[in-house]
């Protein structure tokens, strides 16, 4: 911790005791009678916000490693779509190479272009995606959560909604239904290729704008 944080905690501890930081901030907000205490509370709050900001991308990454789809992550992050959930993670990610404002804008436009291209690919391959999802949903022993995600996506008009649930289900199928897991992996490879092609096209175009679509 930095010196200003330790000084602020010591200042507030003399008045409010050794309590957790968030409780301490609540105490000051409801019972502040000295400006010094308010300023110390703001310092504590700033450091707490910084710590929480570092934890969020780590928790998102942990959830993804455990097979949680962007669709399921969205409400937990307070956003309304899987695309928004993924964009939030990419903005928060500490190792994000696109550190400048201009770089973030460019990266965001590239991601949107990739999302559009993948959505178009999913529409063109809707029948195959729905057929694969139907087979996956019918597998005996498929985890209830994975099955529910597939059924919910099948109930929408957007075949692109199937991509995340299929990816999440693959981990449950690898040991018992490797053929289906391989087909899901092929879908993931194809959508990744679509994104790479769009990225290469934009990189080769002056200003990074798409030539078509």
PDB file of N, CA and C in Angstrom, residues 126 130 153-159 161:
ATOM      1  N   UNK A 126     -26.882 -20.912 -40.517  1.00  0.00           N
ATOM      2  CA  UNK A 126     -27.880 -21.088 -39.465  1.00  0.00           C
ATOM      3  C   UNK A 126     -28.358 -22.527 -39.344  1.00  0.00           C
ATOM      4  N   UNK A 130     -27.930 -24.726 -35.969  1.00  0.00           N
ATOM      5  CA  UNK A 130     -29.098 -25.193 -35.222  1.00  0.00           C
ATOM      6  C   UNK A 130     -29.142 -26.722 -35.167  1.00  0.00           C
ATOM      7  N   UNK A 153     -30.707 -20.300 -26.455  1.00  0.00           N
ATOM      8  CA  UNK A 153     -30.205 -19.754 -27.717  1.00  0.00           C
ATOM      9  C   UNK A 153     -31.022 -20.265 -28.901  1.00  0.00           C
ATOM     10  N   UNK A 154     -31.465 -21.523 -28.830  1.00  0.00           N
ATOM     11  CA  UNK A 154     -32.301 -22.066 -29.910  1.00  0.00           C
ATOM     12  C   UNK A 154     -33.642 -21.348 -29.993  1.00  0.00           C
ATOM     13  N   UNK A 155     -34.064 -20.747 -28.884  1.00  0.00           N
ATOM     14  CA  UNK A 155     -35.336 -20.056 -28.869  1.00  0.00           C
ATOM     15  C   UNK A 155     -35.289 -18.648 -29.430  1.00  0.00           C
ATOM     16  N   UNK A 156     -34.116 -18.174 -29.821  1.00  0.00           N
ATOM     17  CA  UNK A 156     -34.002 -16.837 -30.398  1.00  0.00           C
ATOM     18  C   UNK A 156     -33.949 -16.921 -31.915  1.00  0.00           C
ATOM     19  N   UNK A 157     -34.121 -15.779 -32.556  1.00  0.00           N
ATOM     20  CA  UNK A 157     -34.053 -15.721 -34.024  1.00  0.00           C
ATOM     21  C   UNK A 157     -32.630 -15.502 -34.526  1.00  0.00           C
ATOM     22  N   UNK A 158     -31.693 -15.311 -33.622  1.00  0.00           N
ATOM     23  CA  UNK A 158     -30.321 -14.998 -34.007  1.00  0.00           C
ATOM     24  C   UNK A 158     -29.437 -16.237 -33.852  1.00  0.00           C
ATOM     25  N   UNK A 159     -29.012 -16.858 -34.950  1.00  0.00           N
ATOM     26  CA  UNK A 159     -28.168 -18.049 -34.827  1.00  0.00           C
ATOM     27  C   UNK A 159     -26.832 -17.774 -34.165  1.00  0.00           C
ATOM     28  N   UNK A 161     -26.414 -16.379 -31.466  1.00  0.00           N
ATOM     29  CA  UNK A 161     -26.562 -16.614 -30.032  1.00  0.00           C
ATOM     30  C   UNK A 161     -26.153 -18.027 -29.639  1.00  0.00           C
TER      31      UNK A 161
END
